[in-house]
Short mmCIF file of N, CA and C in Angstrom, two decimals:
data_model
loop_
_atom_site.label_atom_id
_atom_site.label_comp_id
_atom_site.label_asym_id
_atom_site.label_seq_id
_atom_site.Cartn_x
_atom_site.Cartn_y
_atom_site.Cartn_z
N MET Z 82 -2.83 -37.82 -26.17
CA MET Z 82 -3.06 -39.10 -25.53
C MET Z 82 -1.78 -39.52 -24.81
N ILE Z 83 -1.91 -39.98 -23.58
CA ILE Z 83 -0.77 -40.42 -22.79
C ILE Z 83 -0.69 -41.93 -22.87
N THR Z 84 0.45 -42.42 -23.37
CA THR Z 84 0.63 -43.87 -23.47
C THR Z 84 1.89 -44.26 -22.71
N GLY Z 85 1.95 -45.52 -22.34
CA GLY Z 85 3.12 -46.02 -21.62
C GLY Z 85 2.93 -45.87 -20.13
N LYS Z 86 3.89 -46.42 -19.40
CA LYS Z 86 3.85 -46.29 -17.96
C LYS Z 86 5.27 -46.13 -17.43
N TYR Z 87 5.35 -45.69 -16.22
CA TYR Z 87 6.65 -45.43 -15.58
C TYR Z 87 7.50 -46.69 -15.59
N PRO Z 88 8.77 -46.71 -15.87
CA PRO Z 88 9.63 -45.54 -16.05
C PRO Z 88 9.75 -45.07 -17.49
N SER Z 89 9.10 -45.75 -18.43
CA SER Z 89 9.19 -45.32 -19.83
C SER Z 89 8.53 -43.97 -20.04
N LEU Z 90 7.49 -43.70 -19.31
CA LEU Z 90 6.78 -42.43 -19.42
C LEU Z 90 6.95 -41.67 -18.11
N ARG Z 91 7.43 -40.48 -18.19
CA ARG Z 91 7.55 -39.64 -17.00
C ARG Z 91 6.89 -38.30 -17.30
N LEU Z 92 5.79 -38.04 -16.62
CA LEU Z 92 5.12 -36.77 -16.82
C LEU Z 92 5.96 -35.65 -16.21
N ARG Z 93 6.04 -34.56 -16.87
CA ARG Z 93 6.86 -33.44 -16.41
C ARG Z 93 5.96 -32.26 -16.06
N ARG Z 94 6.36 -31.55 -15.05
CA ARG Z 94 5.66 -30.32 -14.69
C ARG Z 94 6.55 -29.14 -15.03
N THR Z 95 5.96 -28.09 -15.52
CA THR Z 95 6.71 -26.89 -15.84
C THR Z 95 7.06 -26.18 -14.54
N ARG Z 96 8.29 -25.79 -14.39
CA ARG Z 96 8.75 -25.03 -13.23
C ARG Z 96 9.12 -23.64 -13.72
N LYS Z 97 8.46 -22.65 -13.18
CA LYS Z 97 8.65 -21.29 -13.65
C LYS Z 97 9.99 -20.69 -13.25
N TYR Z 98 10.43 -20.97 -12.01
CA TYR Z 98 11.64 -20.33 -11.50
C TYR Z 98 12.75 -21.34 -11.31
N SER Z 99 13.96 -20.87 -11.47
CA SER Z 99 15.14 -21.72 -11.32
C SER Z 99 15.19 -22.40 -9.96
N TRP Z 100 14.86 -21.66 -8.88
CA TRP Z 100 14.95 -22.25 -7.54
C TRP Z 100 13.98 -23.42 -7.39
N SER Z 101 12.80 -23.36 -8.00
CA SER Z 101 11.85 -24.47 -7.85
C SER Z 101 12.25 -25.66 -8.73
N ARG Z 102 12.85 -25.39 -9.88
CA ARG Z 102 13.35 -26.50 -10.71
C ARG Z 102 14.48 -27.24 -10.00
N ARG Z 103 15.40 -26.47 -9.41
CA ARG Z 103 16.52 -27.09 -8.69
C ARG Z 103 16.03 -27.85 -7.46
N LEU Z 104 15.02 -27.34 -6.81
CA LEU Z 104 14.51 -27.97 -5.60
C LEU Z 104 13.85 -29.31 -5.88
N THR Z 105 13.29 -29.48 -7.07
CA THR Z 105 12.56 -30.70 -7.39
C THR Z 105 13.29 -31.63 -8.35
N GLN Z 106 14.55 -31.37 -8.63
CA GLN Z 106 15.33 -32.27 -9.48
C GLN Z 106 15.34 -33.67 -8.88
N GLU Z 107 15.49 -34.67 -9.73
CA GLU Z 107 15.51 -36.06 -9.26
C GLU Z 107 16.93 -36.60 -9.15
N ASN Z 108 17.12 -37.52 -8.21
CA ASN Z 108 18.33 -38.35 -8.10
C ASN Z 108 19.64 -37.57 -8.12
N ASN Z 109 19.67 -36.47 -7.41
CA ASN Z 109 20.87 -35.68 -7.39
C ASN Z 109 20.94 -34.95 -6.06
N LEU Z 110 21.84 -35.36 -5.19
CA LEU Z 110 21.97 -34.70 -3.90
C LEU Z 110 23.04 -33.63 -4.01
N SER Z 111 22.61 -32.39 -3.85
CA SER Z 111 23.52 -31.27 -3.94
C SER Z 111 22.96 -30.14 -3.09
N SER Z 112 23.63 -29.00 -3.12
CA SER Z 112 23.12 -27.84 -2.38
C SER Z 112 21.74 -27.45 -2.88
N GLY Z 113 21.41 -27.83 -4.11
CA GLY Z 113 20.10 -27.55 -4.66
C GLY Z 113 18.97 -28.31 -3.98
N ASP Z 114 19.31 -29.27 -3.16
CA ASP Z 114 18.31 -30.06 -2.42
C ASP Z 114 18.10 -29.54 -1.00
N LEU Z 115 18.83 -28.53 -0.63
CA LEU Z 115 18.79 -28.06 0.75
C LEU Z 115 17.86 -26.88 0.93
N ILE Z 116 17.39 -26.72 2.13
CA ILE Z 116 16.63 -25.55 2.54
C ILE Z 116 17.37 -24.96 3.73
N TYR Z 117 17.72 -23.70 3.64
CA TYR Z 117 18.53 -23.06 4.68
C TYR Z 117 17.63 -22.40 5.72
N PRO Z 118 17.72 -22.83 6.98
CA PRO Z 118 16.89 -22.22 8.02
C PRO Z 118 17.47 -20.89 8.48
N ILE Z 119 16.61 -19.92 8.64
CA ILE Z 119 17.02 -18.62 9.18
C ILE Z 119 16.14 -18.32 10.39
N PHE Z 120 16.79 -18.07 11.50
CA PHE Z 120 16.10 -17.77 12.75
C PHE Z 120 16.13 -16.26 12.95
N LEU Z 121 14.97 -15.68 13.18
CA LEU Z 121 14.81 -14.23 13.20
C LEU Z 121 14.61 -13.68 14.61
N ILE Z 122 15.14 -12.46 14.85
CA ILE Z 122 14.87 -11.73 16.09
C ILE Z 122 14.54 -10.29 15.74
N GLU Z 123 13.87 -9.64 16.66
CA GLU Z 123 13.54 -8.22 16.53
C GLU Z 123 14.82 -7.39 16.70
N GLY Z 124 14.79 -6.18 16.17
CA GLY Z 124 15.89 -5.25 16.38
C GLY Z 124 16.61 -4.91 15.09
N LYS Z 125 17.71 -4.20 15.27
CA LYS Z 125 18.54 -3.79 14.13
C LYS Z 125 19.98 -4.20 14.41
N ASN Z 126 20.63 -4.65 13.33
CA ASN Z 126 22.03 -5.03 13.39
C ASN Z 126 22.31 -6.04 14.50
N LYS Z 127 21.44 -7.06 14.59
CA LYS Z 127 21.58 -8.05 15.66
C LYS Z 127 21.93 -9.43 15.11
N LYS Z 128 22.79 -10.09 15.85
CA LYS Z 128 23.15 -11.48 15.62
C LYS Z 128 23.27 -12.09 17.02
N GLN Z 129 22.40 -13.05 17.29
CA GLN Z 129 22.31 -13.62 18.64
C GLN Z 129 22.53 -15.12 18.58
N ALA Z 130 23.48 -15.60 19.37
CA ALA Z 130 23.75 -17.04 19.42
C ALA Z 130 22.56 -17.78 20.01
N ILE Z 131 22.31 -18.99 19.49
CA ILE Z 131 21.28 -19.86 20.04
C ILE Z 131 22.01 -20.91 20.86
N LYS Z 132 21.89 -20.83 22.18
CA LYS Z 132 22.66 -21.69 23.09
C LYS Z 132 22.46 -23.17 22.82
N SER Z 133 21.25 -23.57 22.49
CA SER Z 133 20.97 -24.99 22.28
C SER Z 133 21.46 -25.51 20.93
N MET Z 134 21.92 -24.61 20.05
CA MET Z 134 22.43 -24.99 18.73
C MET Z 134 23.76 -24.27 18.48
N PRO Z 135 24.87 -24.82 18.98
CA PRO Z 135 26.16 -24.15 18.82
C PRO Z 135 26.47 -23.81 17.36
N GLY Z 136 26.93 -22.59 17.14
CA GLY Z 136 27.29 -22.14 15.80
C GLY Z 136 26.11 -21.62 14.98
N ILE Z 137 24.92 -21.63 15.56
CA ILE Z 137 23.71 -21.16 14.87
C ILE Z 137 23.24 -19.88 15.56
N TYR Z 138 22.72 -18.93 14.75
CA TYR Z 138 22.38 -17.62 15.27
C TYR Z 138 20.97 -17.19 14.84
N ARG Z 139 20.43 -16.24 15.59
CA ARG Z 139 19.23 -15.51 15.20
C ARG Z 139 19.70 -14.17 14.64
N TYR Z 140 19.00 -13.70 13.59
CA TYR Z 140 19.40 -12.46 12.94
C TYR Z 140 18.22 -11.50 12.85
N SER Z 141 18.53 -10.20 12.94
CA SER Z 141 17.51 -9.19 12.67
C SER Z 141 17.32 -9.08 11.16
N VAL Z 142 16.18 -8.59 10.75
CA VAL Z 142 15.81 -8.54 9.32
C VAL Z 142 16.86 -7.79 8.50
N ASP Z 143 17.42 -6.72 9.05
CA ASP Z 143 18.40 -5.94 8.29
C ASP Z 143 19.69 -6.71 7.99
N GLN Z 144 19.91 -7.85 8.63
CA GLN Z 144 21.09 -8.67 8.42
C GLN Z 144 20.88 -9.75 7.35
N LEU Z 145 19.66 -9.86 6.83
CA LEU Z 145 19.34 -10.95 5.92
C LEU Z 145 20.02 -10.85 4.56
N GLY Z 146 20.38 -9.66 4.12
CA GLY Z 146 21.01 -9.49 2.81
C GLY Z 146 22.28 -10.32 2.67
N VAL Z 147 23.15 -10.24 3.66
CA VAL Z 147 24.41 -10.98 3.63
C VAL Z 147 24.14 -12.48 3.65
N ILE Z 148 23.20 -12.91 4.48
CA ILE Z 148 22.89 -14.33 4.60
C ILE Z 148 22.31 -14.86 3.29
N ILE Z 149 21.34 -14.17 2.73
CA ILE Z 149 20.70 -14.62 1.48
C ILE Z 149 21.71 -14.62 0.33
N ASN Z 150 22.56 -13.62 0.25
CA ASN Z 150 23.59 -13.62 -0.79
C ASN Z 150 24.46 -14.87 -0.68
N ASN Z 151 24.82 -15.25 0.53
CA ASN Z 151 25.64 -16.44 0.75
C ASN Z 151 24.87 -17.71 0.38
N VAL Z 152 23.60 -17.75 0.71
CA VAL Z 152 22.75 -18.90 0.37
C VAL Z 152 22.67 -19.06 -1.16
N ILE Z 153 22.43 -17.96 -1.84
CA ILE Z 153 22.35 -17.99 -3.31
C ILE Z 153 23.70 -18.38 -3.91
N LYS Z 154 24.78 -17.84 -3.35
CA LYS Z 154 26.13 -18.18 -3.83
C LYS Z 154 26.39 -19.68 -3.76
N HIS Z 155 25.85 -20.32 -2.72
CA HIS Z 155 26.04 -21.76 -2.55
C HIS Z 155 24.93 -22.58 -3.23
N LYS Z 156 24.11 -21.91 -4.03
CA LYS Z 156 23.08 -22.54 -4.86
C LYS Z 156 22.03 -23.31 -4.04
N ILE Z 157 21.75 -22.80 -2.85
CA ILE Z 157 20.67 -23.35 -2.04
C ILE Z 157 19.39 -22.65 -2.50
N PRO Z 158 18.36 -23.38 -2.91
CA PRO Z 158 17.21 -22.76 -3.57
C PRO Z 158 16.18 -22.10 -2.67
N MET Z 159 16.23 -22.37 -1.37
CA MET Z 159 15.15 -21.88 -0.52
C MET Z 159 15.63 -21.64 0.90
N VAL Z 160 15.01 -20.66 1.54
CA VAL Z 160 15.23 -20.43 2.97
C VAL Z 160 13.93 -20.68 3.72
N ALA Z 161 14.05 -21.09 4.96
CA ALA Z 161 12.88 -21.27 5.84
C ALA Z 161 13.04 -20.29 7.00
N LEU Z 162 11.99 -19.54 7.27
CA LEU Z 162 12.03 -18.49 8.29
C LEU Z 162 11.35 -18.94 9.58
N PHE Z 163 12.06 -18.72 10.70
CA PHE Z 163 11.54 -19.08 12.02
C PHE Z 163 11.72 -17.89 12.96
N PRO Z 164 10.61 -17.32 13.44
CA PRO Z 164 10.71 -16.15 14.30
C PRO Z 164 10.92 -16.50 15.77
N SER Z 165 11.62 -15.62 16.46
CA SER Z 165 11.68 -15.65 17.91
C SER Z 165 10.91 -14.42 18.38
N THR Z 166 9.64 -14.62 18.65
CA THR Z 166 8.75 -13.52 19.01
C THR Z 166 9.00 -13.10 20.45
N PRO Z 167 9.18 -11.79 20.68
CA PRO Z 167 9.36 -11.33 22.06
C PRO Z 167 8.14 -11.66 22.92
N ASN Z 168 8.36 -11.99 24.17
CA ASN Z 168 7.26 -12.36 25.08
C ASN Z 168 6.18 -11.30 25.14
N LYS Z 169 6.55 -10.03 25.06
CA LYS Z 169 5.55 -8.95 25.15
C LYS Z 169 4.58 -8.94 23.97
N LYS Z 170 4.94 -9.63 22.87
CA LYS Z 170 4.07 -9.70 21.69
C LYS Z 170 3.28 -11.00 21.62
N LYS Z 171 3.44 -11.85 22.62
CA LYS Z 171 2.72 -13.12 22.66
C LYS Z 171 1.46 -12.97 23.50
N ASP Z 172 0.42 -13.72 23.12
CA ASP Z 172 -0.78 -13.82 23.94
C ASP Z 172 -1.39 -15.21 23.73
N LYS Z 173 -2.46 -15.50 24.42
CA LYS Z 173 -3.03 -16.84 24.33
C LYS Z 173 -3.70 -17.13 22.98
N PHE Z 174 -3.93 -16.08 22.20
CA PHE Z 174 -4.59 -16.24 20.89
C PHE Z 174 -3.59 -16.22 19.72
N GLY Z 175 -2.34 -15.91 19.98
CA GLY Z 175 -1.35 -15.81 18.90
C GLY Z 175 -1.62 -14.64 17.98
N THR Z 176 -2.13 -13.55 18.52
CA THR Z 176 -2.54 -12.39 17.74
C THR Z 176 -1.43 -11.87 16.82
N GLU Z 177 -0.19 -11.91 17.28
CA GLU Z 177 0.94 -11.40 16.49
C GLU Z 177 1.10 -12.14 15.17
N ALA Z 178 0.62 -13.37 15.08
CA ALA Z 178 0.71 -14.14 13.83
C ALA Z 178 -0.06 -13.45 12.71
N LEU Z 179 -1.08 -12.65 13.07
CA LEU Z 179 -1.90 -11.97 12.07
C LEU Z 179 -1.54 -10.50 11.89
N ASN Z 180 -0.41 -10.09 12.45
CA ASN Z 180 0.08 -8.73 12.29
C ASN Z 180 0.89 -8.66 11.00
N GLU Z 181 0.45 -7.83 10.06
CA GLU Z 181 1.15 -7.75 8.77
C GLU Z 181 2.56 -7.19 8.90
N ASN Z 182 2.90 -6.66 10.06
CA ASN Z 182 4.25 -6.15 10.29
C ASN Z 182 5.02 -7.01 11.29
N ASN Z 183 4.61 -8.26 11.45
CA ASN Z 183 5.35 -9.13 12.36
C ASN Z 183 6.70 -9.48 11.73
N LEU Z 184 7.53 -10.13 12.50
CA LEU Z 184 8.90 -10.44 12.09
C LEU Z 184 8.97 -11.22 10.77
N VAL Z 185 8.16 -12.24 10.64
CA VAL Z 185 8.18 -13.06 9.42
C VAL Z 185 7.72 -12.26 8.21
N CYS Z 186 6.66 -11.49 8.35
CA CYS Z 186 6.16 -10.70 7.22
C CYS Z 186 7.19 -9.65 6.78
N ARG Z 187 7.84 -9.01 7.74
CA ARG Z 187 8.89 -8.04 7.39
C ARG Z 187 10.05 -8.73 6.67
N ALA Z 188 10.43 -9.92 7.13
CA ALA Z 188 11.52 -10.66 6.49
C ALA Z 188 11.13 -11.06 5.07
N ILE Z 189 9.90 -11.52 4.87
CA ILE Z 189 9.44 -11.89 3.53
C ILE Z 189 9.51 -10.69 2.60
N ARG Z 190 9.00 -9.55 3.05
CA ARG Z 190 9.04 -8.34 2.21
C ARG Z 190 10.47 -7.94 1.87
N PHE Z 191 11.35 -8.00 2.86
CA PHE Z 191 12.76 -7.66 2.64
C PHE Z 191 13.37 -8.57 1.57
N ILE Z 192 13.18 -9.87 1.72
CA ILE Z 192 13.77 -10.84 0.79
C ILE Z 192 13.18 -10.68 -0.61
N LYS Z 193 11.86 -10.55 -0.71
CA LYS Z 193 11.21 -10.42 -2.02
C LYS Z 193 11.64 -9.13 -2.72
N LYS Z 194 11.74 -8.04 -1.96
CA LYS Z 194 12.13 -6.77 -2.56
C LYS Z 194 13.57 -6.83 -3.07
N ARG Z 195 14.45 -7.38 -2.28
CA ARG Z 195 15.87 -7.38 -2.63
C ARG Z 195 16.24 -8.50 -3.61
N PHE Z 196 15.62 -9.67 -3.48
CA PHE Z 196 16.07 -10.84 -4.24
C PHE Z 196 15.04 -11.35 -5.25
N LYS Z 197 13.88 -10.69 -5.32
CA LYS Z 197 12.82 -11.06 -6.27
C LYS Z 197 12.51 -12.56 -6.17
N ASN Z 198 12.52 -13.24 -7.29
CA ASN Z 198 12.23 -14.69 -7.31
C ASN Z 198 13.50 -15.52 -7.48
N ASN Z 199 14.62 -15.02 -7.02
CA ASN Z 199 15.87 -15.75 -7.11
C ASN Z 199 16.07 -16.73 -5.96
N ILE Z 200 15.16 -16.71 -5.00
CA ILE Z 200 15.23 -17.62 -3.86
C ILE Z 200 13.81 -17.91 -3.41
N GLY Z 201 13.58 -19.14 -3.01
CA GLY Z 201 12.27 -19.50 -2.47
C GLY Z 201 12.22 -19.19 -0.99
N ILE Z 202 11.04 -18.93 -0.49
CA ILE Z 202 10.85 -18.64 0.92
C ILE Z 202 9.81 -19.59 1.49
N MET Z 203 10.18 -20.27 2.55
CA MET Z 203 9.26 -21.17 3.25
C MET Z 203 9.01 -20.58 4.64
N THR Z 204 7.76 -20.65 5.07
CA THR Z 204 7.44 -20.19 6.42
C THR Z 204 6.68 -21.28 7.15
N ASP Z 205 6.70 -21.19 8.45
CA ASP Z 205 6.02 -22.15 9.30
C ASP Z 205 4.68 -21.54 9.70
N VAL Z 206 3.61 -22.00 9.08
CA VAL Z 206 2.28 -21.51 9.44
C VAL Z 206 1.85 -22.26 10.69
N ALA Z 207 2.05 -21.60 11.82
CA ALA Z 207 1.79 -22.21 13.12
C ALA Z 207 1.70 -21.10 14.16
N LEU Z 208 1.05 -21.40 15.26
CA LEU Z 208 0.86 -20.39 16.29
C LEU Z 208 1.86 -20.48 17.43
N ASP Z 209 2.63 -21.56 17.53
CA ASP Z 209 3.50 -21.73 18.69
C ASP Z 209 4.50 -20.59 18.90
N PRO Z 210 5.02 -19.91 17.86
CA PRO Z 210 5.93 -18.80 18.15
C PRO Z 210 5.22 -17.56 18.70
N TYR Z 211 3.90 -17.56 18.63
CA TYR Z 211 3.13 -16.36 18.97
C TYR Z 211 2.24 -16.50 20.21
N THR Z 212 2.14 -17.70 20.76
CA THR Z 212 1.26 -17.93 21.90
C THR Z 212 2.05 -18.02 23.21
N THR Z 213 1.44 -17.55 24.28
CA THR Z 213 2.07 -17.63 25.59
C THR Z 213 2.13 -19.07 26.09
N HIS Z 214 1.21 -19.91 25.65
CA HIS Z 214 1.19 -21.30 26.10
C HIS Z 214 2.08 -22.20 25.23
N GLY Z 215 2.54 -21.71 24.06
CA GLY Z 215 3.48 -22.44 23.24
C GLY Z 215 2.90 -23.53 22.36
N HIS Z 216 1.58 -23.66 22.33
CA HIS Z 216 0.95 -24.66 21.46
C HIS Z 216 0.72 -24.09 20.07
N ASP Z 217 0.61 -24.98 19.09
CA ASP Z 217 0.34 -24.56 17.72
C ASP Z 217 -1.11 -24.13 17.51
N GLY Z 218 -1.97 -24.46 18.44
CA GLY Z 218 -3.38 -24.16 18.28
C GLY Z 218 -3.94 -23.31 19.41
N LEU Z 219 -5.17 -22.86 19.19
CA LEU Z 219 -5.89 -22.12 20.23
C LEU Z 219 -6.42 -23.12 21.25
N LEU Z 220 -6.36 -22.75 22.51
CA LEU Z 220 -6.77 -23.66 23.58
C LEU Z 220 -8.03 -23.20 24.28
N LYS Z 221 -8.82 -24.18 24.70
CA LYS Z 221 -9.96 -23.95 25.59
C LYS Z 221 -9.96 -25.12 26.56
N ASN Z 222 -9.84 -24.82 27.84
CA ASN Z 222 -9.74 -25.85 28.88
C ASN Z 222 -8.60 -26.84 28.57
N ASN Z 223 -7.46 -26.29 28.16
CA ASN Z 223 -6.26 -27.08 27.84
C ASN Z 223 -6.47 -28.07 26.69
N TYR Z 224 -7.40 -27.79 25.82
CA TYR Z 224 -7.69 -28.64 24.67
C TYR Z 224 -7.66 -27.77 23.41
N VAL Z 225 -7.00 -28.22 22.36
CA VAL Z 225 -6.91 -27.45 21.12
C VAL Z 225 -8.27 -27.42 20.42
N ILE Z 226 -8.69 -26.21 20.09
CA ILE Z 226 -9.95 -26.00 19.36
C ILE Z 226 -9.59 -25.99 17.88
N ASN Z 227 -9.76 -27.12 17.22
CA ASN Z 227 -9.28 -27.27 15.85
C ASN Z 227 -9.91 -26.31 14.85
N ASP Z 228 -11.24 -26.18 14.85
CA ASP Z 228 -11.88 -25.35 13.83
C ASP Z 228 -11.46 -23.89 13.93
N LYS Z 229 -11.41 -23.35 15.14
CA LYS Z 229 -10.98 -21.95 15.30
C LYS Z 229 -9.50 -21.79 14.98
N THR Z 230 -8.72 -22.80 15.32
CA THR Z 230 -7.29 -22.77 15.00
C THR Z 230 -7.10 -22.74 13.49
N ILE Z 231 -7.83 -23.57 12.77
CA ILE Z 231 -7.70 -23.62 11.31
C ILE Z 231 -8.05 -22.27 10.69
N ASP Z 232 -9.09 -21.61 11.22
CA ASP Z 232 -9.45 -20.29 10.71
C ASP Z 232 -8.29 -19.30 10.85
N VAL Z 233 -7.64 -19.33 12.00
CA VAL Z 233 -6.50 -18.42 12.23
C VAL Z 233 -5.33 -18.80 11.33
N LEU Z 234 -5.06 -20.09 11.20
CA LEU Z 234 -3.94 -20.53 10.36
C LEU Z 234 -4.15 -20.18 8.88
N ILE Z 235 -5.39 -20.23 8.43
CA ILE Z 235 -5.70 -19.83 7.05
C ILE Z 235 -5.37 -18.35 6.87
N LYS Z 236 -5.80 -17.53 7.81
CA LYS Z 236 -5.51 -16.09 7.74
C LYS Z 236 -4.01 -15.84 7.76
N GLN Z 237 -3.31 -16.58 8.64
CA GLN Z 237 -1.86 -16.42 8.73
C GLN Z 237 -1.19 -16.80 7.41
N SER Z 238 -1.60 -17.90 6.82
CA SER Z 238 -0.97 -18.33 5.57
C SER Z 238 -1.24 -17.33 4.44
N LEU Z 239 -2.43 -16.77 4.38
CA LEU Z 239 -2.73 -15.76 3.37
C LEU Z 239 -1.91 -14.48 3.59
N LEU Z 240 -1.72 -14.13 4.83
CA LEU Z 240 -0.93 -12.95 5.16
C LEU Z 240 0.53 -13.14 4.74
N GLN Z 241 1.04 -14.32 4.98
CA GLN Z 241 2.45 -14.57 4.63
C GLN Z 241 2.60 -14.68 3.12
#
C-alpha cells in the first residue's frame, strides 16, 4: 500500500545501468547530466570541421573509440548521434534511413560492441538527414504526409 504524498513519499524506479541512473539523478548538475553530441561522416580516419560550429567536428565511425573513451572518462552518460548523409545517398523518400548499414546504424554497432552498456546512445529518428528536400517527413505536393511518415519513422526507430 502506498501512503503519503510528495515530498514525504517519492516513488523510485529501478535503473539497470549506471549511465541511466546518473542521467536521471535529481538536483545535481554535473557531467552526469550532459549528453555529448557526435556528428558523423562517411569514410575512414576522418575528422572534418563544421564551419558553422567552430571547434566542432564530424567524425568517421572508426574514430569513435577515442571520443567515447573521453566521454566516459568525463562521466558523461550518453552520446547523441547525428549523421551527415552524402547527397548521393539521399532521395525524396529518405530510403537511406532504413538501410541497416547506414552511418548511424554502423556507429551504434561500433559503440555497443566496444563499450557494451557503459554509455547510452541517443539517435534522432527523423528523415531530414536522408531526404533531398530536407524535411523530416515524406512530402506530396509540398505537404507532409503524416501517416506514411510515421510508418517510416517506426521502421527507422526499430532498426536503430
